[in-house]
Every structure is written in C-alpha cells, then in structure tokens.
Amino acid sequence: MKRVITYGTFDLFHEGHLNILKRAKELGDYLIVGVTSENYDIARGKLNVQQSLIERIENVKSTGLADEIIVEEFIGQKVSDIKKYNINTFVIGSDWIGKFDYLKEFCDVIYLERTKGISSTELRNKSNKILKLGIAGNGRIAKRFVIESKYVSGIIVDDVYGRNESHIKEFSNIFDLNKYYTNYDTFLKNVDAVYIALPHNLHYKYAKKALLANKHVLCEKPMTLQKEQTEELFNIANSRNLIIQEGIKTAYCPCFDKLISIVQSGIIGEIKDIDATFTKLISDKTLREYNCELGGGSLNELGCYPLLVVSKLLGTRPEKVDYISFKDEEKNVDIYTKVILNYKNAVATANVGIGVKKEGDCVITGTKGYIYIPAPWWKTEYFEIRYEDLNNTQKVFTSFDGDGLRYEIADFLSAINTGKKSYKLEEKDSIFISQIIEGINK
Ligand code: CTP
C-alpha cells in the first residue's frame, strides 16, 4: 500500500486546497492530511488564520479524500510523522519548492503545481477590509506598537493623536506615518479603531469618546482604575456591537494561553495557591510611573499581570482581599504592593514593585503538582509542570516573537473581523482587575 502525506492550514477551504488533496490522493492508496494547530500557526507567523482548528479539520474531512487527519503542532514534526506513519510520498504545493528537499532522505518528495489565482490570504483580505487603526499617545509603548503592528496583516497604522504637536510630529516622522492630529475628534473621524496608549488616568475618557464615535478600542492596561468605568466602557461597546479589549499582552501570548489550558485540564489537580511577582525597578523618578497625578505606582502599573493569572484560574470572586503597600513618601506612589486574595478553597498572592527588585516568577500550586514559570513569566515561552517525583517533570516550550504585542494586535483584529470576542482576556477579567485596583487605591 502506498501511503501519502500532505500538510496545510486549510483556512477558508478553497478550490486550491481541493485540487491538491485530489491529486495527492491519486498518488497513492492512503492519504494522511496534517492540519496545523493554532499555536503552530502563530509560532510561524501566521497570525490571521480565521477558522479554528476544528473547523479546518472539518473542511478537510468534508472532502472525503483524507483517510486520516492529524494535527501538526511543531516544527520538525514532518520527519517523525513520515517515520511513524510509514509514508512513501510527501506532497506539497509548488509555493514550497525546495523547502522540503530535506525530507528526501526519508521518502519521495513531490511538489505539485499550485492552483493559480486563489489563496486563503486573498480570501481573508477580500472578506475583511483593511482595518485603519490610529494610535492615541506617543509614549514608549506606542513606539513598540507601531513596530509590532507590521507583523499583522489586515491592519494599517497610519494616524497618531497627541496633545503635544512637536512630539507627535516627530513620532509620525520616525515611523513614517501618514498623519498626526492634535484634535481627537478629527483623528477619530479618520480611523476605524483606536489603540489608547495614553497615561492611565486618561484611558476612560478617551476610550469612551472613541466608542461613542463607533470606533473599536484596544486600550492599554489598566483599562481604567475604577470598576464602574470599566463596566461602562464594556456596556457602551456591547450596545453598539463594538469590540473593546484591554491590552495586557501576556493574555494573548501563545505560551500563556497554553499554560491556562493546561492548568484548567486538571493536570496539577485542584489549585490551592498562586504566587506571581512582577517588579520593574525604575530609578528615574521623573517618569510617569512615579507620577501620582497620572495614575503611577506599582499596583496601577503592574498589578494587572498577576491579577490576570488569578482571574483566569481562580475566578473573579475572592472572599477577602488584603494588601500591604510601601510608599515613596515624596512622590506619593506605592513602590511595592503585595495583594493577598483569599478564595473559598485557594489563596493567591500578587507582588508588584517599581521601587524594589524580586524574583519575577509565578508558581501555581495544585493538589497533584505545581507549575513553575520562571521570570519573566509575563512574556514567557517556557514553563515546567512539576510533581513529587522530579522524574515526571514536563517542560513546555512555545515561541514568543518580537515584543509580543503582535499577538494582542492579531487577537483584536480577529475579534473585529469575526465578531467573536476574545476568550483570552474577557470583560469579566478586566472588570475584576479594575475592581481590585480600585479597592486598594481607595
Ligand atoms: N495550495 C495550492 N493552491 C493554492 C493554495 C494552496 O495548491 N491556490 C496548496 C498549498 O501549496 C499547500 C496546501 O494547499 O500544499 C495547503 O495550503 P495552505 O497554506 O493551507 O493554503 P494557502 O491558500 O496557501 O494559505 P495562505 O494564503 O494562508 O498561505
């Protein structure tokens, strides 16, 4: 029996996919089709795949051509699949010519002529118009955002708003942006969506204005410093079918997503404790982080990261919240805060500091084992699942590209294009985070 294998994403299944599957099937007696997993697609830079893995598997299944469908999860898997499934022939489209010659050591490699004039990318671009996303603010994060946005197709960043004309003019020159505005209303008229990268105390006002102008909003963290304000923003967005998302980049990173699913699968048993730390020692006290008027301080600046893990894994209803804070008396901001969240059957500690340095790791403790995520866990590409018997330790790796913001941007774009809100950072998580921050600030 001659066994053939081929691989693809098979997003928005089209004629080109059908043609290659038909021809691959004709080359043998048994056809195996490898469909790429979401995480693998993200890891290789395909950030805009529209359909879920299940839907894409269904696409292939419905052709009736595949005798077996497998999931391709990591680079290098093809070699082991070829050996494991006793493959005689590897087939792929001519857009890959030469790229898989290394497999010739293991089986025949055939590149089939690609069907002209059709691709998933083209279909995605046709069904979704390019999103014009404007940036409100021109600080450090706004700069990183423009650079990262180039890695996400289907989005264009060409407009920036700021109050200081010379600063935004310089910003738009450096990044070769088309237009800068000092008038927020005019800026809003020229964009489809806004990324709010202004100081914390301005998020609510500017996000609300954007939503009322029917623009989608990606708002830097913390979305607001008050629960009611965050709730109001979501209410406005929901009533107008708009997307508003909080920009905590950790939430959208592939490894963090994997971490949450793994813990939720019960692999370490019932969660009893979460201990997460994020410190960023800032010595320049003239910066925004030390400005109490602009919503500076450790908790406002960094609290959302550990609180995100807590919200995702223990939920949003702690029975009691305690905290200890140390202040910079002159600047009136907290330089270190420890928050202790008591749940019915678990406890969590969130440690954040801009004036201290501490190991920035995260430990999730369960009744069967624990997960250790080394610093910097908020942009991790690696964690360990550990048990009583150290021989059973499992190491989980997932790549983290660039500055990580690209995942957040891709998720925001996908929510807008599909109308499906992201599960990675939900309304309830953002409301919980602002509620805890508000409670402590009071
Ligand atoms: N393919 C093809 N003809 C096309 C499009 C794809 O023969 N017009 C083949 C590819 O060469 C590959 C398989 O179909 O062997 C799956 O490709 P996939 O990457 O899923 O499809 P694309 O349309 O190329 O997707 P994208 O635009 O996202 O790269």
Coordinates of C-alpha atoms and ligand atoms in Angstrom, one line a residue, residues 7-10 14 16-17 20 46 92-93 95-96 114-115 118-121 124, ligand 1:
Y7 CA 0.1 19.4 5.2
G8 CA -1.6 22.7 5.3
T9 CA -3.6 25.2 7.3
F10 CA -6.7 24.8 5.1
H14 CA -10.9 26.8 -1.4
G16 CA -6.7 25.2 -4.5
H17 CA -7.0 23.1 -1.4
I20 CA -4.1 19.5 -4.1
K46 CA 0.5 33.1 10.5
I92 CA 3.0 19.9 -1.0
G93 CA 2.2 22.8 -3.3
D95 CA 4.9 27.5 -3.4
W96 CA 7.2 25.4 -1.2
R114 CA -0.3 25.3 -7.1
T115 CA -3.8 26.3 -8.4
I118 CA -6.6 31.7 -5.2
S119 CA -5.2 31.6 -1.6
S120 CA -6.6 31.8 1.9
T121 CA -4.7 35.1 2.4
R124 CA -9.2 36.7 4.1
Ligands
CTP1 N1 -2.4 25.2 -2.3 C1 -2.5 25.0 -3.7 N2 -3.1 26.0 -4.4 C2 -3.5 27.2 -3.9 C3 -3.4 27.4 -2.5 C4 -2.8 26.4 -1.7 O1 -2.1 24.0 -4.2 N3 -4.0 28.1 -4.7 C5 -1.8 24.2 -1.5 C6 -0.5 24.6 -0.8 O2 0.6 24.7 -1.6 C7 -0.4 23.6 0.3 C8 -1.9 23.3 0.6 O3 -2.6 23.8 -0.5 O4 0.2 22.4 -0.2 C9 -2.4 23.9 1.9 O5 -2.0 25.3 1.8 P1 -2.4 26.5 2.8 O6 -1.2 27.1 3.3 O7 -3.4 25.9 3.8 O8 -3.2 27.4 1.8 P2 -3.0 28.9 1.2 O9 -4.2 29.3 0.5 O10 -1.6 29.0 0.5 O11 -2.9 29.7 2.6 P3 -2.2 31.1 3.0 O12 -2.7 32.1 2.0 O13 -2.7 31.4 4.4 O14 -0.7 30.9 2.9

